[in-house]
Amino acid sequence: MPKTWQTKLIHPDAHAPQGYRSLTTPVYRGSTTLFPSASLVDDHWDQDAGYTYGLYGTPTSLELAARICELERGTRTLLAPGGQAAISLVDLALLKSGDHVLLPASAYGPNRKLTSGLLSRFGVDATFYDPLVGAGIAALIRENTRLIWTESPGSVTMEIQDVPAIAAAAHARGVKVVLDNTWSAGVLFDAFEHGVDITVQALTKYVGGHSDLLLGSVTVREDDLYRALGSARQVLGCAVSPDDCSLALRGLQTLSVRLAAIERSALTIAQWLADRPEVERVLHPAFESCPGHEYWKRDFTGSSGVFSVVFKPGPTQKQVFAFADALELFEIGYSWAGVTSLIVTYALGRGPGRPAYEHRIARLSIGLESTEDLIADLSQALAKIRD
Ligand SMILES: Cc1ncc(COP(=O)(O)O)c(C=O)c1O
């Protein structure tokens, strides 16, 4: 059929040669996916259905999902637009009105807020438990408990959980266990081997690795969980950007060398801080001073670069702020696991399962600057704690 130039803008006859091969996964952008015939069906979110709509997957996003799944040793991975979106996908897919959910008091703040706020409006009841409860979780499981969240180490206070003991107690009562496995980058803790049913990761952190994207993943082994999560993902419209997926795929290629360098540097800096007179304790999972260290030693194959430091009583919150403000290499900012070292100070509220560190705690994320320079930076800024 002859075409005008205007039509050729949309349906060209001219194309680049076929056969290009590259080391990188191409970025496939697209909402519409083409079908060979009119007998298409509009409900094919399942990866087995092939490509049916950009929301459910493109070769770029499904490549990333497959790669995360392989690393975490699951059978299916679904992507979400961020770590928190992955967390809410799990809750919205698996909980209903009248259900009860257990979360560690040390869980990532917005995770706790989701259940105590938005989900409580939909009739879901949440209990926050001491992250070190271990097998004692059995006493907290109710008839209507559907899900137990774990996060190990916990956010900011860094408690390592006895995940296998929690999983054993949960499974004895038919309850599923979900783990936020972001700190381990999905590779330093083998979640499924330790009894977890669902893992969540903020790919925003170590997988992305450069503070330039937001993505999340949910990985499972059971088909029933995949089906529940997949159909919820469809109706929630959890779209991910193929460009961000491409960056995450690039991040994966250097994950092992970044993690190794960051682990080394973080251990050196944590030890240096532990020896400082201003410091009460270092909350680094590889240190005995970190609550639950024995579970890290038993269950993890290494450590990443996020840890906290608790100052001895004495400095005011203003002095702790002055210390953070005085740092020249450590930037102040949320999120973590990029190449730039970060610090955030916290004022922890008191409550069950919450240690009484109050304003004396700061969380560090070690990046890829020289360890020596980072220590020199901390050394000069610590003067502000003493002033
Ligand atoms: C442990 C943990 N899980 C989940 C998230 C949420 O990830 P995102 O920022 O991609 O929503 C964060 C973010 O800081 C986190 O620290």
Tab-separated table of N, CA and C in Angstrom, residues 155-159 281-283 307-312 315 317 320-321 323-324 343-349 354-364 385:
chain	number	residue	atom	x	y	z
A	155	SER	N	15.881	-0.992	60.861
A	155	SER	CA	16.263	0.361	60.444
A	155	SER	C	16.771	1.150	61.649
A	156	VAL	N	17.896	1.767	61.499
A	156	VAL	CA	18.532	2.688	62.459
A	156	VAL	C	19.048	1.974	63.718
A	157	THR	N	18.186	1.206	64.418
A	157	THR	CA	18.636	0.564	65.661
A	157	THR	C	19.334	-0.775	65.396
A	158	MET	N	19.244	-1.298	64.179
A	158	MET	CA	20.121	-2.348	63.657
A	158	MET	C	20.029	-3.726	64.320
A	159	GLU	N	18.939	-4.034	65.027
A	159	GLU	CA	18.840	-5.352	65.651
A	159	GLU	C	18.790	-6.447	64.574
A	281	ARG	N	28.388	2.884	71.937
A	281	ARG	CA	28.411	1.602	71.220
A	281	ARG	C	28.192	1.812	69.733
A	282	VAL	N	28.755	0.879	68.990
A	282	VAL	CA	28.572	0.892	67.547
A	282	VAL	C	27.580	-0.213	67.204
A	283	LEU	N	26.536	0.155	66.479
A	283	LEU	CA	25.513	-0.826	66.111
A	283	LEU	C	25.792	-1.314	64.690
A	307	PHE	N	25.416	1.315	59.201
A	307	PHE	CA	25.444	0.997	60.634
A	307	PHE	C	25.184	2.279	61.408
A	308	SER	N	24.953	2.113	62.713
A	308	SER	CA	24.659	3.291	63.533
A	308	SER	C	25.676	3.413	64.652
A	309	VAL	N	25.751	4.625	65.194
A	309	VAL	CA	26.643	4.873	66.319
A	309	VAL	C	25.820	5.558	67.413
A	310	VAL	N	26.036	5.118	68.656
A	310	VAL	CA	25.342	5.725	69.794
A	310	VAL	C	26.387	6.449	70.625
A	311	PHE	N	26.163	7.738	70.845
A	311	PHE	CA	27.109	8.522	71.653
A	311	PHE	C	26.835	8.307	73.140
A	312	LYS	N	27.892	8.468	73.933
A	312	LYS	CA	27.715	8.382	75.395
A	312	LYS	C	26.783	9.514	75.843
A	315	PRO	N	26.107	14.808	75.337
A	315	PRO	CA	25.833	15.826	74.324
A	315	PRO	C	24.335	16.101	74.155
A	317	GLN	N	21.073	17.456	71.805
A	317	GLN	CA	20.717	17.190	70.404
A	317	GLN	C	21.386	18.225	69.497
A	320	VAL	N	24.794	17.099	68.718
A	320	VAL	CA	24.800	15.996	67.743
A	320	VAL	C	24.544	16.555	66.339
A	321	PHE	N	23.622	17.504	66.234
A	321	PHE	CA	23.382	18.169	64.936
A	321	PHE	C	24.664	18.866	64.470
A	323	PHE	N	27.713	18.160	65.130
A	323	PHE	CA	28.665	17.140	64.649
A	323	PHE	C	28.346	16.775	63.187
A	324	ALA	N	27.073	16.467	62.927
A	324	ALA	CA	26.699	16.059	61.556
A	324	ALA	C	26.913	17.215	60.571
A	343	ILE	N	25.028	10.577	56.367
A	343	ILE	CA	24.725	10.477	57.804
A	343	ILE	C	23.352	11.082	58.066
A	344	VAL	N	22.604	10.452	58.967
A	344	VAL	CA	21.344	11.023	59.451
A	344	VAL	C	21.321	10.822	60.957
A	345	THR	N	20.973	11.868	61.693
A	345	THR	CA	20.820	11.725	63.147
A	345	THR	C	19.336	11.529	63.442
A	346	TYR	N	19.057	10.846	64.539
A	346	TYR	CA	17.661	10.535	64.868
A	346	TYR	C	17.380	10.900	66.312
A	347	ALA	N	16.121	11.177	66.595
A	347	ALA	CA	15.649	11.297	67.982
A	347	ALA	C	14.608	10.200	68.139
A	348	LEU	N	15.005	9.102	68.775
A	348	LEU	CA	14.125	7.935	68.846
A	348	LEU	C	13.097	8.095	69.946
A	349	GLY	N	11.845	7.833	69.591
A	349	GLY	CA	10.789	7.850	70.603
A	349	GLY	C	10.900	6.605	71.472
A	354	ARG	N	11.840	-0.496	71.705
A	354	ARG	CA	12.687	0.614	71.235
A	354	ARG	C	13.737	0.932	72.292
A	355	PRO	N	15.031	0.862	71.962
A	355	PRO	CA	16.062	1.205	72.946
A	355	PRO	C	16.049	2.710	73.244
A	356	ALA	N	16.499	3.060	74.462
A	356	ALA	CA	16.393	4.454	74.916
A	356	ALA	C	17.604	5.283	74.489
A	357	TYR	N	17.918	5.288	73.209
A	357	TYR	CA	19.078	6.066	72.745
A	357	TYR	C	18.716	7.549	72.579
A	358	GLU	N	17.432	7.807	72.398
A	358	GLU	CA	16.930	9.178	72.195
A	358	GLU	C	17.707	9.888	71.085
A	359	HIS	N	18.252	11.093	71.362
A	359	HIS	CA	18.892	11.848	70.270
A	359	HIS	C	20.363	11.483	70.085
A	360	ARG	N	20.841	10.439	70.791
A	360	ARG	CA	22.290	10.143	70.758
A	360	ARG	C	22.674	9.190	69.632
A	361	ILE	N	21.784	8.960	68.689
A	361	ILE	CA	22.072	7.958	67.652
A	361	ILE	C	22.173	8.607	66.261
A	362	ALA	N	23.137	8.131	65.494
A	362	ALA	CA	23.291	8.589	64.106
A	362	ALA	C	23.516	7.358	63.231
A	363	ARG	N	22.895	7.365	62.045
A	363	ARG	CA	23.099	6.250	61.110
A	363	ARG	C	24.028	6.703	59.987
A	364	LEU	N	24.999	5.865	59.701
A	364	LEU	CA	25.955	6.162	58.638
A	364	LEU	C	25.769	5.187	57.483
A	385	ILE	N	30.946	17.334	69.338
A	385	ILE	CA	30.229	16.577	70.367
A	385	ILE	C	30.771	16.978	71.737
